[in-house]
Amino acid sequence: MNPASTPGTTGGDASGGTGHAVTADEHAEYQRLRRAATVRHRRARYAGATVLLVLTLLLAPLALVATWVHDQVADTDRYVQTVAPLASDPAVQGVVIDRVVAQVDVEAITAALTKTLSDNGAPPRVVEGSKSLTAPLRSAVHSVVERTVTRAVTSELFRQAWEGANRRAHATVVNMLTGDRQGAVQAEGDMVQLDIGAVVDQVRQRLVDAGFEKAAAIPDSDRTVTLFRTEQLAKAQDGMRLLDVVGTWLPVLTLAIAALAVWVAPAHRVMVMITALGVGVMTVVVLVALVVLRRVYLDSVPATTLPPDAAAAVFDTFLRFLRASARTLLVVCLLTALTAYLYGPGRVARGVRALAGRGAAGAGNTLRRAGVTTGLTGHWLAAHQKWTTGIVIGAGALALVLWNHPTVGAVALVLVLVLVVLAIIAVLAAQPAPDPPDRPAPDPPDRPGPDTPHRPGHAAA
């Protein structure tokens, strides 16, 4: 009898290959130590996942705001897209109209009329009468000016001029902060310079075209004019470089830490739900903070400086992309948590999966009865349905990551496409391949007949 299999031992376990049988007490101690090590390992994983989760929740709102600030400061197209609606806002247009009309000196116009009548030898009665027309004339001039300015401010030309002016100004500031040598305004050390080379070239060409051939010899010795010097320019450029790094890589770092938290946690699916819901809560905090900040801003702006409706329009316009990004992130978090839950063992999740399976099976049976079959493809999809589902969901998530400034509408579009593809895969997997045709049964071996001589080794039936 093998001693390793005697009662009180662990069926062949030996210690160090010496042939020593492990007793029941030693095996129990080994199991206890193994369980303790497993518990310590799980606790370490829980602790690491918790730290990574907290870090993710802290970085998520910062990444959201940093991305928005980077887009507004470094991207001229995005900035112009942000401020463009202000030119069409009635409250802002009203402020512009009032400011322009206020610049018109009606008193000077009426005084000029009286002086013109006097200088041209008008009778004194007429001159004195013109002075009495000051009030009606002021009202008429104000009405004409206001009507003219209103027509200009509400026109398409004003909107184009507004966008063009903001584009040129923003591009100039970006070139100065990034040290780009393109554009008229450039930064050189602590100096901000204006490049007049293009103007010099145009003036020289016009002089040549006008007949001054010797103007072609105008030298290009100095084509820049120093506008001003500032010691803060280097700091502003360093801040721009830091903003470029933070705005680009902080969202990537946050996503990587969130993925690492899910990987470290013992229960991956539960950690996905916790992380998604946590980031969603932090996104709600950002939206609430924007509401509070809006109230504080409107209370701090005097009505004499900017009317409340115009101030609200300016605030809402400038922050609308940040608010839209926060809403999109919130929707993505909720969809991620819902997806993770539907993969779990919950009663509702099992019911949804069973309902989807019955629907796919019913559609597959209907198509099969109609003569449509998927053959071996259906068998392959049925055997690898988990993999194909994961690939489709991953492709949808990747599409949102690569989408430039996704909106809630973009998330809804990707969600619909993912659901449609998953439904198609489920229906195809529900149609098994047709059974292979029956092969003809092999002929039975020859039996020796009465006239066949029996040979040794011949198999008898």
Short mmCIF file of C-alpha atoms in Angstrom, two decimals:
data_model
loop_
_atom_site.label_atom_id
_atom_site.label_comp_id
_atom_site.label_asym_id
_atom_site.label_seq_id
_atom_site.Cartn_x
_atom_site.Cartn_y
_atom_site.Cartn_z
CA MET A 1 0.00 0.00 0.00
CA ASN A 2 1.27 3.48 -0.85
CA PRO A 3 1.92 5.34 2.39
CA ALA A 4 0.85 8.62 0.78
CA SER A 5 -2.66 7.24 0.45
CA THR A 6 -3.05 5.96 3.99
CA PRO A 7 -5.72 7.47 6.21
CA GLY A 8 -4.67 10.77 7.69
CA THR A 9 -2.62 11.85 4.68
CA THR A 10 -3.40 13.92 1.59
CA GLY A 11 -3.35 11.46 -1.22
CA GLY A 12 0.16 11.59 -2.58
CA ASP A 13 1.31 15.05 -1.38
CA ALA A 14 4.93 14.84 -0.45
CA SER A 15 7.18 17.42 1.14
CA GLY A 16 10.19 18.45 -0.90
CA GLY A 17 10.27 15.20 -2.82
CA THR A 18 11.57 13.30 0.24
CA GLY A 19 8.65 10.91 0.32
CA HIS A 20 7.40 12.36 3.62
CA ALA A 21 3.62 12.09 3.74
CA VAL A 22 1.69 15.29 4.61
CA THR A 23 -0.55 14.67 7.57
CA ALA A 24 -4.08 16.00 7.91
CA ASP A 25 -2.97 18.67 10.40
CA GLU A 26 -0.20 19.85 8.10
CA HIS A 27 -2.60 20.03 5.16
CA ALA A 28 -5.11 22.00 7.23
CA GLU A 29 -2.38 24.45 8.25
CA TYR A 30 -1.33 24.79 4.63
CA GLN A 31 -4.91 25.55 3.59
CA ARG A 32 -5.27 28.10 6.39
CA LEU A 33 -2.08 29.91 5.37
CA ARG A 34 -3.17 29.82 1.75
CA ARG A 35 -6.54 31.37 2.61
CA ALA A 36 -4.82 34.02 4.72
CA ALA A 37 -2.48 34.87 1.83
CA THR A 38 -5.46 35.07 -0.52
CA VAL A 39 -7.28 37.42 1.87
CA ARG A 40 -4.20 39.65 2.17
CA HIS A 41 -3.84 39.68 -1.59
CA ARG A 42 -7.49 40.66 -2.10
CA ARG A 43 -7.19 43.37 0.56
CA ALA A 44 -4.13 44.77 -1.19
CA ARG A 45 -5.99 44.79 -4.49
CA TYR A 46 -9.00 46.50 -2.91
CA ALA A 47 -6.74 49.13 -1.35
CA GLY A 48 -4.92 49.77 -4.62
CA ALA A 49 -8.18 49.98 -6.57
CA THR A 50 -9.59 52.41 -4.00
CA VAL A 51 -6.60 54.73 -4.28
CA LEU A 52 -6.79 54.66 -8.08
CA LEU A 53 -10.55 55.28 -7.95
CA VAL A 54 -10.15 58.34 -5.71
CA LEU A 55 -7.44 59.67 -8.01
CA THR A 56 -9.72 59.17 -11.00
CA LEU A 57 -12.59 61.00 -9.35
CA LEU A 58 -10.33 63.93 -8.49
CA LEU A 59 -8.79 64.18 -11.94
CA ALA A 60 -12.01 63.75 -13.95
CA PRO A 61 -13.44 67.27 -13.40
CA LEU A 62 -9.97 68.82 -13.77
CA ALA A 63 -9.48 67.01 -17.07
CA LEU A 64 -12.89 68.20 -18.27
CA VAL A 65 -12.19 71.85 -17.45
CA ALA A 66 -8.58 71.70 -18.69
CA THR A 67 -9.71 70.35 -22.06
CA TRP A 68 -12.26 73.14 -22.41
CA VAL A 69 -9.77 75.86 -21.47
CA HIS A 70 -7.19 74.44 -23.87
CA ASP A 71 -9.71 74.45 -26.71
CA GLN A 72 -10.69 78.06 -26.04
CA VAL A 73 -7.15 79.38 -25.65
CA ALA A 74 -5.17 77.36 -28.20
CA ASP A 75 -7.74 76.58 -30.91
CA THR A 76 -8.77 79.65 -32.91
CA ASP A 77 -11.54 77.82 -34.78
CA ARG A 78 -13.05 76.58 -31.52
CA TYR A 79 -12.87 80.05 -29.99
CA VAL A 80 -14.57 81.66 -32.98
CA GLN A 81 -17.22 78.96 -32.87
CA THR A 82 -17.76 79.85 -29.20
CA VAL A 83 -18.18 83.63 -29.61
CA ALA A 84 -19.97 83.59 -32.98
CA PRO A 85 -23.52 83.35 -31.50
CA LEU A 86 -23.00 86.59 -29.56
CA ALA A 87 -23.31 88.61 -32.78
CA SER A 88 -26.84 87.23 -33.27
CA ASP A 89 -28.03 87.47 -29.66
CA PRO A 90 -30.73 90.18 -29.30
CA ALA A 91 -29.51 91.26 -25.83
CA VAL A 92 -25.92 91.70 -27.01
CA GLN A 93 -27.08 93.47 -30.16
CA GLY A 94 -29.10 95.86 -28.01
CA VAL A 95 -26.00 96.73 -25.96
CA VAL A 96 -23.96 97.35 -29.11
CA ILE A 97 -26.69 99.54 -30.60
CA ASP A 98 -26.98 101.61 -27.42
CA ARG A 99 -23.20 102.08 -27.18
CA VAL A 100 -22.89 103.17 -30.81
CA VAL A 101 -25.88 105.52 -30.67
CA ALA A 102 -24.50 107.06 -27.47
CA GLN A 103 -21.37 108.07 -29.38
CA VAL A 104 -23.40 110.31 -31.70
CA ASP A 105 -23.27 113.96 -30.49
CA VAL A 106 -26.74 115.25 -31.32
CA GLU A 107 -26.03 118.61 -29.69
CA ALA A 108 -23.09 119.12 -32.02
CA ILE A 109 -25.28 118.32 -35.03
CA THR A 110 -27.93 120.89 -34.07
CA ALA A 111 -25.27 123.50 -33.26
CA ALA A 112 -23.64 122.88 -36.63
CA LEU A 113 -27.02 123.43 -38.31
CA THR A 114 -27.48 126.79 -36.57
CA LYS A 115 -23.92 127.85 -37.42
CA THR A 116 -24.38 126.85 -41.06
CA LEU A 117 -27.54 128.94 -41.34
CA SER A 118 -25.81 131.90 -39.74
CA ASP A 119 -22.70 131.66 -41.92
CA ASN A 120 -24.77 131.48 -45.09
CA GLY A 121 -26.59 134.71 -44.30
CA ALA A 122 -29.89 133.30 -43.18
CA PRO A 123 -32.24 135.84 -41.64
CA PRO A 124 -31.90 136.22 -37.88
CA ARG A 125 -35.46 134.96 -37.45
CA VAL A 126 -34.55 131.73 -39.21
CA VAL A 127 -31.40 131.35 -37.14
CA GLU A 128 -33.29 131.88 -33.91
CA GLY A 129 -36.00 129.50 -35.10
CA SER A 130 -33.47 126.78 -35.70
CA LYS A 131 -32.46 126.99 -32.07
CA SER A 132 -36.03 126.24 -31.05
CA LEU A 133 -35.90 123.10 -33.19
CA THR A 134 -33.18 121.57 -31.01
CA ALA A 135 -35.49 119.16 -29.19
CA PRO A 136 -37.41 117.90 -32.26
CA LEU A 137 -34.18 117.72 -34.25
CA ARG A 138 -32.48 115.78 -31.48
CA SER A 139 -35.32 113.25 -31.48
CA ALA A 140 -35.26 112.94 -35.27
CA VAL A 141 -31.49 112.53 -35.45
CA HIS A 142 -31.56 109.97 -32.64
CA SER A 143 -34.27 107.98 -34.43
CA VAL A 144 -32.39 108.02 -37.72
CA VAL A 145 -29.10 107.03 -36.10
CA GLU A 146 -30.71 104.27 -34.05
CA ARG A 147 -32.53 102.88 -37.07
CA THR A 148 -29.36 102.94 -39.17
CA VAL A 149 -27.20 101.35 -36.47
CA THR A 150 -29.84 98.69 -35.78
CA ARG A 151 -29.99 97.79 -39.44
CA ALA A 152 -26.20 97.47 -39.55
CA VAL A 153 -25.82 95.48 -36.30
CA THR A 154 -28.55 92.99 -37.16
CA SER A 155 -27.20 92.38 -40.66
CA GLU A 156 -25.15 89.45 -41.90
CA LEU A 157 -22.26 91.82 -42.56
CA PHE A 158 -21.95 92.57 -38.85
CA ARG A 159 -21.81 88.87 -38.00
CA GLN A 160 -19.09 88.32 -40.57
CA ALA A 161 -17.13 91.30 -39.28
CA TRP A 162 -17.56 90.03 -35.71
CA GLU A 163 -16.21 86.58 -36.55
CA GLY A 164 -13.38 88.00 -38.65
CA ALA A 165 -12.25 90.42 -35.95
CA ASN A 166 -12.31 87.71 -33.26
CA ARG A 167 -10.46 85.28 -35.51
CA ARG A 168 -7.67 87.75 -36.27
CA ALA A 169 -7.34 88.86 -32.66
CA HIS A 170 -7.29 85.31 -31.28
CA ALA A 171 -4.82 84.08 -33.91
CA THR A 172 -2.55 87.02 -33.07
CA VAL A 173 -2.58 86.21 -29.36
CA VAL A 174 -1.98 82.50 -30.00
CA ASN A 175 0.96 83.24 -32.30
CA MET A 176 2.44 85.52 -29.68
CA LEU A 177 2.02 83.00 -26.84
CA THR A 178 3.29 80.02 -28.82
CA GLY A 179 6.22 81.87 -30.41
CA ASP A 180 4.91 81.17 -33.90
CA ARG A 181 6.65 83.32 -36.52
CA GLN A 182 3.56 83.49 -38.70
CA GLY A 183 1.28 86.50 -38.63
CA ALA A 184 1.86 90.21 -38.30
CA VAL A 185 2.34 90.25 -34.51
CA GLN A 186 5.24 88.13 -33.30
CA ALA A 187 7.08 87.57 -30.02
CA GLU A 188 10.85 87.82 -29.83
CA GLY A 189 12.33 87.41 -26.38
CA ASP A 190 10.58 89.95 -24.14
CA MET A 191 9.47 92.07 -27.11
CA VAL A 192 6.21 92.05 -29.04
CA GLN A 193 6.92 93.12 -32.60
CA LEU A 194 4.81 94.07 -35.60
CA ASP A 195 5.98 92.69 -38.93
CA ILE A 196 5.41 95.38 -41.58
CA GLY A 197 7.08 93.45 -44.37
CA ALA A 198 3.82 92.81 -46.22
CA VAL A 199 2.92 96.52 -46.05
CA VAL A 200 6.36 97.54 -47.32
CA ASP A 201 6.06 95.15 -50.24
CA GLN A 202 2.64 96.48 -51.21
CA VAL A 203 3.73 100.13 -50.98
CA ARG A 204 6.85 99.45 -53.01
CA GLN A 205 4.87 97.66 -55.70
CA ARG A 206 2.30 100.45 -55.91
CA LEU A 207 5.04 103.05 -56.30
CA VAL A 208 6.58 101.02 -59.10
CA ASP A 209 3.17 100.66 -60.77
CA ALA A 210 2.69 104.44 -60.47
CA GLY A 211 5.87 105.07 -62.45
CA PHE A 212 8.47 105.36 -59.73
CA GLU A 213 10.77 102.60 -60.94
CA LYS A 214 13.48 103.50 -58.44
CA ALA A 215 11.12 102.51 -55.64
CA ALA A 216 12.03 98.90 -56.40
CA ALA A 217 15.40 99.62 -54.76
CA ILE A 218 13.83 100.33 -51.36
CA PRO A 219 15.83 98.08 -48.98
CA ASP A 220 14.37 95.42 -46.67
CA SER A 221 16.72 96.31 -43.83
CA ASP A 222 14.20 96.60 -41.01
CA ARG A 223 10.76 95.11 -41.47
CA THR A 224 9.68 94.92 -37.81
CA VAL A 225 8.46 97.51 -35.35
CA THR A 226 8.65 96.87 -31.60
CA LEU A 227 5.26 97.49 -30.05
CA PHE A 228 6.18 96.99 -26.40
CA ARG A 229 8.40 95.07 -24.01
CA THR A 230 7.19 92.96 -21.11
CA GLU A 231 8.91 90.67 -18.65
CA GLN A 232 5.70 88.65 -18.31
CA LEU A 233 5.80 87.40 -21.90
CA ALA A 234 8.09 84.47 -21.08
CA LYS A 235 5.84 83.46 -18.18
CA ALA A 236 2.78 83.67 -20.43
CA GLN A 237 4.48 81.45 -23.02
CA ASP A 238 5.47 78.93 -20.32
CA GLY A 239 1.86 78.90 -19.13
CA MET A 240 0.70 78.29 -22.68
CA ARG A 241 3.04 75.31 -23.04
CA LEU A 242 1.86 73.91 -19.69
CA LEU A 243 -1.76 74.36 -20.72
CA ASP A 244 -1.07 72.53 -23.98
CA VAL A 245 0.42 69.57 -22.12
CA VAL A 246 -2.26 69.46 -19.42
CA GLY A 247 -5.18 69.95 -21.80
CA THR A 248 -3.93 67.20 -24.11
CA TRP A 249 -2.65 64.55 -21.72
CA LEU A 250 -4.64 64.95 -18.52
CA PRO A 251 -7.78 63.32 -20.03
CA VAL A 252 -5.62 60.45 -21.33
CA LEU A 253 -3.99 60.03 -17.91
CA THR A 254 -7.39 60.05 -16.19
CA LEU A 255 -8.74 57.39 -18.54
CA ALA A 256 -5.63 55.25 -18.03
CA ILE A 257 -5.91 55.48 -14.23
CA ALA A 258 -9.59 54.53 -14.40
CA ALA A 259 -8.75 51.49 -16.55
CA LEU A 260 -5.99 50.53 -14.12
CA ALA A 261 -8.40 50.78 -11.18
CA VAL A 262 -10.77 48.39 -12.94
CA TRP A 263 -7.93 45.97 -13.72
CA VAL A 264 -6.56 45.98 -10.16
CA ALA A 265 -9.94 45.45 -8.48
CA PRO A 266 -10.89 41.81 -7.80
CA ALA A 267 -14.41 42.35 -9.19
CA HIS A 268 -13.87 44.05 -12.55
CA ARG A 269 -17.51 44.48 -13.49
CA VAL A 270 -18.46 45.99 -10.13
CA MET A 271 -15.48 48.34 -10.35
CA VAL A 272 -16.59 49.50 -13.79
CA MET A 273 -19.98 50.39 -12.33
CA ILE A 274 -18.46 52.19 -9.33
CA THR A 275 -16.00 54.14 -11.47
CA ALA A 276 -18.62 55.16 -14.02
CA LEU A 277 -21.11 56.26 -11.36
CA GLY A 278 -18.38 58.09 -9.43
CA VAL A 279 -17.24 60.04 -12.48
CA GLY A 280 -20.89 60.76 -13.24
CA VAL A 281 -21.35 62.21 -9.74
CA MET A 282 -18.28 64.41 -10.19
CA THR A 283 -19.70 65.58 -13.52
CA VAL A 284 -22.92 66.57 -11.78
CA VAL A 285 -20.81 68.51 -9.29
CA VAL A 286 -19.24 70.41 -12.20
CA LEU A 287 -22.69 71.24 -13.63
CA VAL A 288 -23.90 72.45 -10.23
CA ALA A 289 -20.74 74.54 -9.84
CA LEU A 290 -21.45 76.18 -13.20
CA VAL A 291 -24.94 77.12 -12.03
CA VAL A 292 -23.54 78.66 -8.84
CA LEU A 293 -20.80 80.45 -10.77
CA ARG A 294 -23.38 81.88 -13.15
CA ARG A 295 -25.36 83.34 -10.27
CA VAL A 296 -22.23 84.83 -8.71
CA TYR A 297 -21.17 86.34 -12.04
CA LEU A 298 -24.55 87.93 -12.73
CA ASP A 299 -24.66 89.42 -9.22
CA SER A 300 -21.16 90.88 -9.62
CA VAL A 301 -21.77 92.67 -12.93
CA PRO A 302 -23.31 96.14 -12.44
CA ALA A 303 -26.39 96.84 -14.54
CA THR A 304 -24.78 100.07 -15.74
CA THR A 305 -21.87 98.12 -17.19
CA LEU A 306 -23.85 95.31 -18.78
CA PRO A 307 -27.59 94.59 -18.59
CA PRO A 308 -28.50 91.32 -16.84
CA ASP A 309 -29.86 89.68 -19.99
CA ALA A 310 -26.73 90.54 -21.97
CA ALA A 311 -24.46 89.36 -19.13
CA ALA A 312 -26.37 86.07 -18.97
CA ALA A 313 -26.04 85.66 -22.74
CA VAL A 314 -22.28 86.24 -22.59
CA PHE A 315 -21.80 83.77 -19.73
CA ASP A 316 -23.98 81.07 -21.28
CA THR A 317 -22.33 81.46 -24.69
CA PHE A 318 -18.78 81.23 -23.40
CA LEU A 319 -19.46 78.21 -21.19
CA ARG A 320 -21.91 76.33 -23.37
CA PHE A 321 -19.27 73.93 -24.73
CA LEU A 322 -18.07 73.11 -21.21
CA ARG A 323 -21.66 72.45 -20.17
CA ALA A 324 -22.25 70.33 -23.28
CA SER A 325 -19.08 68.30 -22.62
CA ALA A 326 -20.14 67.68 -19.03
CA ARG A 327 -23.56 66.45 -20.15
CA THR A 328 -21.99 64.17 -22.73
CA LEU A 329 -19.62 62.71 -20.14
CA LEU A 330 -22.54 62.16 -17.76
CA VAL A 331 -24.50 60.26 -20.42
CA VAL A 332 -21.46 58.13 -21.25
CA CYS A 333 -20.95 57.30 -17.56
CA LEU A 334 -24.58 56.27 -17.13
CA LEU A 335 -24.49 54.09 -20.24
CA THR A 336 -21.25 52.46 -19.07
CA ALA A 337 -22.70 51.68 -15.64
CA LEU A 338 -25.90 50.32 -17.21
CA THR A 339 -23.92 48.09 -19.58
CA ALA A 340 -21.84 46.70 -16.72
CA TYR A 341 -24.99 46.00 -14.72
CA LEU A 342 -26.68 44.18 -17.60
CA TYR A 343 -23.69 41.83 -17.76
CA GLY A 344 -24.15 40.92 -14.09
CA PRO A 345 -26.17 38.27 -12.25
CA GLY A 346 -28.96 40.60 -11.15
CA ARG A 347 -32.54 39.56 -11.64
CA VAL A 348 -33.35 42.45 -13.96
CA ALA A 349 -30.15 41.88 -15.93
CA ARG A 350 -30.95 38.19 -16.38
CA GLY A 351 -34.47 39.07 -17.47
CA VAL A 352 -33.23 41.58 -20.05
CA ARG A 353 -30.70 39.10 -21.43
CA ALA A 354 -33.34 36.34 -21.57
CA LEU A 355 -35.78 38.65 -23.34
CA ALA A 356 -33.13 39.66 -25.87
CA GLY A 357 -32.21 36.01 -26.40
CA ARG A 358 -35.81 35.00 -27.01
CA GLY A 359 -36.27 37.86 -29.44
CA ALA A 360 -33.13 36.94 -31.37
CA ALA A 361 -34.13 33.26 -31.40
CA GLY A 362 -37.60 34.11 -32.66
CA ALA A 363 -36.19 36.29 -35.44
CA GLY A 364 -33.69 33.58 -36.35
CA ASN A 365 -36.40 30.93 -36.52
CA THR A 366 -38.54 33.17 -38.70
CA LEU A 367 -35.70 33.71 -41.15
CA ARG A 368 -34.85 30.01 -41.13
CA ARG A 369 -38.42 29.10 -41.96
CA ALA A 370 -38.24 31.62 -44.80
CA GLY A 371 -35.26 29.74 -46.19
CA VAL A 372 -32.54 32.15 -44.97
CA THR A 373 -29.71 30.43 -43.15
CA THR A 374 -26.27 31.54 -42.00
CA GLY A 375 -24.47 28.25 -42.34
CA LEU A 376 -21.18 27.85 -40.56
CA THR A 377 -21.05 31.61 -39.92
CA GLY A 378 -23.99 31.29 -37.56
CA HIS A 379 -22.27 28.46 -35.70
CA TRP A 380 -19.08 30.53 -35.38
CA LEU A 381 -20.97 33.59 -34.10
CA ALA A 382 -22.87 31.46 -31.61
CA ALA A 383 -19.63 29.94 -30.33
CA HIS A 384 -17.86 33.33 -30.05
CA GLN A 385 -20.77 35.58 -29.13
CA LYS A 386 -19.05 36.99 -26.03
CA TRP A 387 -16.00 37.98 -28.04
CA THR A 388 -18.00 39.56 -30.85
CA THR A 389 -20.16 41.48 -28.37
CA GLY A 390 -17.09 42.80 -26.59
CA ILE A 391 -15.48 43.84 -29.86
CA VAL A 392 -18.59 45.73 -30.98
CA ILE A 393 -18.92 47.55 -27.65
CA GLY A 394 -15.20 48.34 -27.65
CA ALA A 395 -15.45 49.72 -31.18
CA GLY A 396 -18.28 52.01 -30.07
CA ALA A 397 -16.25 53.25 -27.11
CA LEU A 398 -13.23 53.84 -29.36
CA ALA A 399 -15.38 55.81 -31.77
CA LEU A 400 -16.43 58.15 -28.95
CA VAL A 401 -12.83 58.53 -27.77
CA LEU A 402 -11.65 59.46 -31.27
CA TRP A 403 -14.69 61.68 -31.95
CA ASN A 404 -13.71 65.36 -32.00
CA HIS A 405 -15.86 67.04 -29.32
CA PRO A 406 -18.64 64.43 -29.10
CA THR A 407 -22.10 65.59 -28.09
CA VAL A 408 -25.08 63.81 -26.58
CA GLY A 409 -26.39 63.35 -30.12
CA ALA A 410 -23.13 61.67 -31.14
CA VAL A 411 -23.37 59.33 -28.14
CA ALA A 412 -26.96 58.46 -29.09
CA LEU A 413 -25.89 57.76 -32.68
CA VAL A 414 -23.05 55.46 -31.61
CA LEU A 415 -25.36 53.71 -29.13
CA VAL A 416 -27.97 53.04 -31.82
CA LEU A 417 -25.33 51.69 -34.21
CA VAL A 418 -23.89 49.39 -31.52
CA LEU A 419 -27.34 48.05 -30.62
CA VAL A 420 -28.19 47.45 -34.28
CA VAL A 421 -24.94 45.54 -34.87
CA LEU A 422 -25.42 43.49 -31.70
CA ALA A 423 -28.99 42.66 -32.74
CA ILE A 424 -27.81 41.52 -36.16
CA ILE A 425 -25.10 39.35 -34.62
CA ALA A 426 -27.60 37.83 -32.18
CA VAL A 427 -30.04 36.99 -34.97
CA LEU A 428 -27.32 35.46 -37.12
CA ALA A 429 -26.06 33.42 -34.18
CA ALA A 430 -29.60 32.16 -33.53
CA GLN A 431 -29.70 30.45 -36.97
CA PRO A 432 -27.72 27.23 -36.75
CA ALA A 433 -26.03 25.89 -39.80
CA PRO A 434 -27.96 23.22 -41.70
CA ASP A 435 -27.11 19.72 -40.71
CA PRO A 436 -24.61 18.08 -43.06
CA PRO A 437 -26.19 15.61 -45.51
CA ASP A 438 -26.38 12.02 -44.37
CA ARG A 439 -23.48 9.97 -45.64
CA PRO A 440 -24.33 6.57 -47.17
CA ALA A 441 -23.69 3.70 -44.79
CA PRO A 442 -20.53 1.75 -45.62
CA ASP A 443 -21.02 -1.58 -47.32
CA PRO A 444 -20.85 -4.57 -44.96
CA PRO A 445 -17.77 -6.73 -45.28
CA ASP A 446 -17.96 -9.62 -47.65
CA ARG A 447 -19.29 -12.84 -46.15
CA PRO A 448 -17.82 -16.12 -47.34
CA GLY A 449 -20.35 -17.93 -49.43
CA PRO A 450 -20.88 -21.65 -49.64
CA ASP A 451 -18.65 -21.76 -52.68
CA THR A 452 -15.99 -19.48 -51.22
CA PRO A 453 -13.16 -21.41 -49.72
CA HIS A 454 -12.49 -20.40 -46.15
CA ARG A 455 -9.12 -18.78 -45.67
CA PRO A 456 -7.40 -18.40 -42.33
CA GLY A 457 -7.75 -14.86 -41.01
CA HIS A 458 -10.95 -14.10 -42.94
CA ALA A 459 -13.32 -12.24 -40.62
CA ALA A 460 -16.65 -13.86 -40.18
CA ALA A 461 -19.68 -11.71 -39.59
#
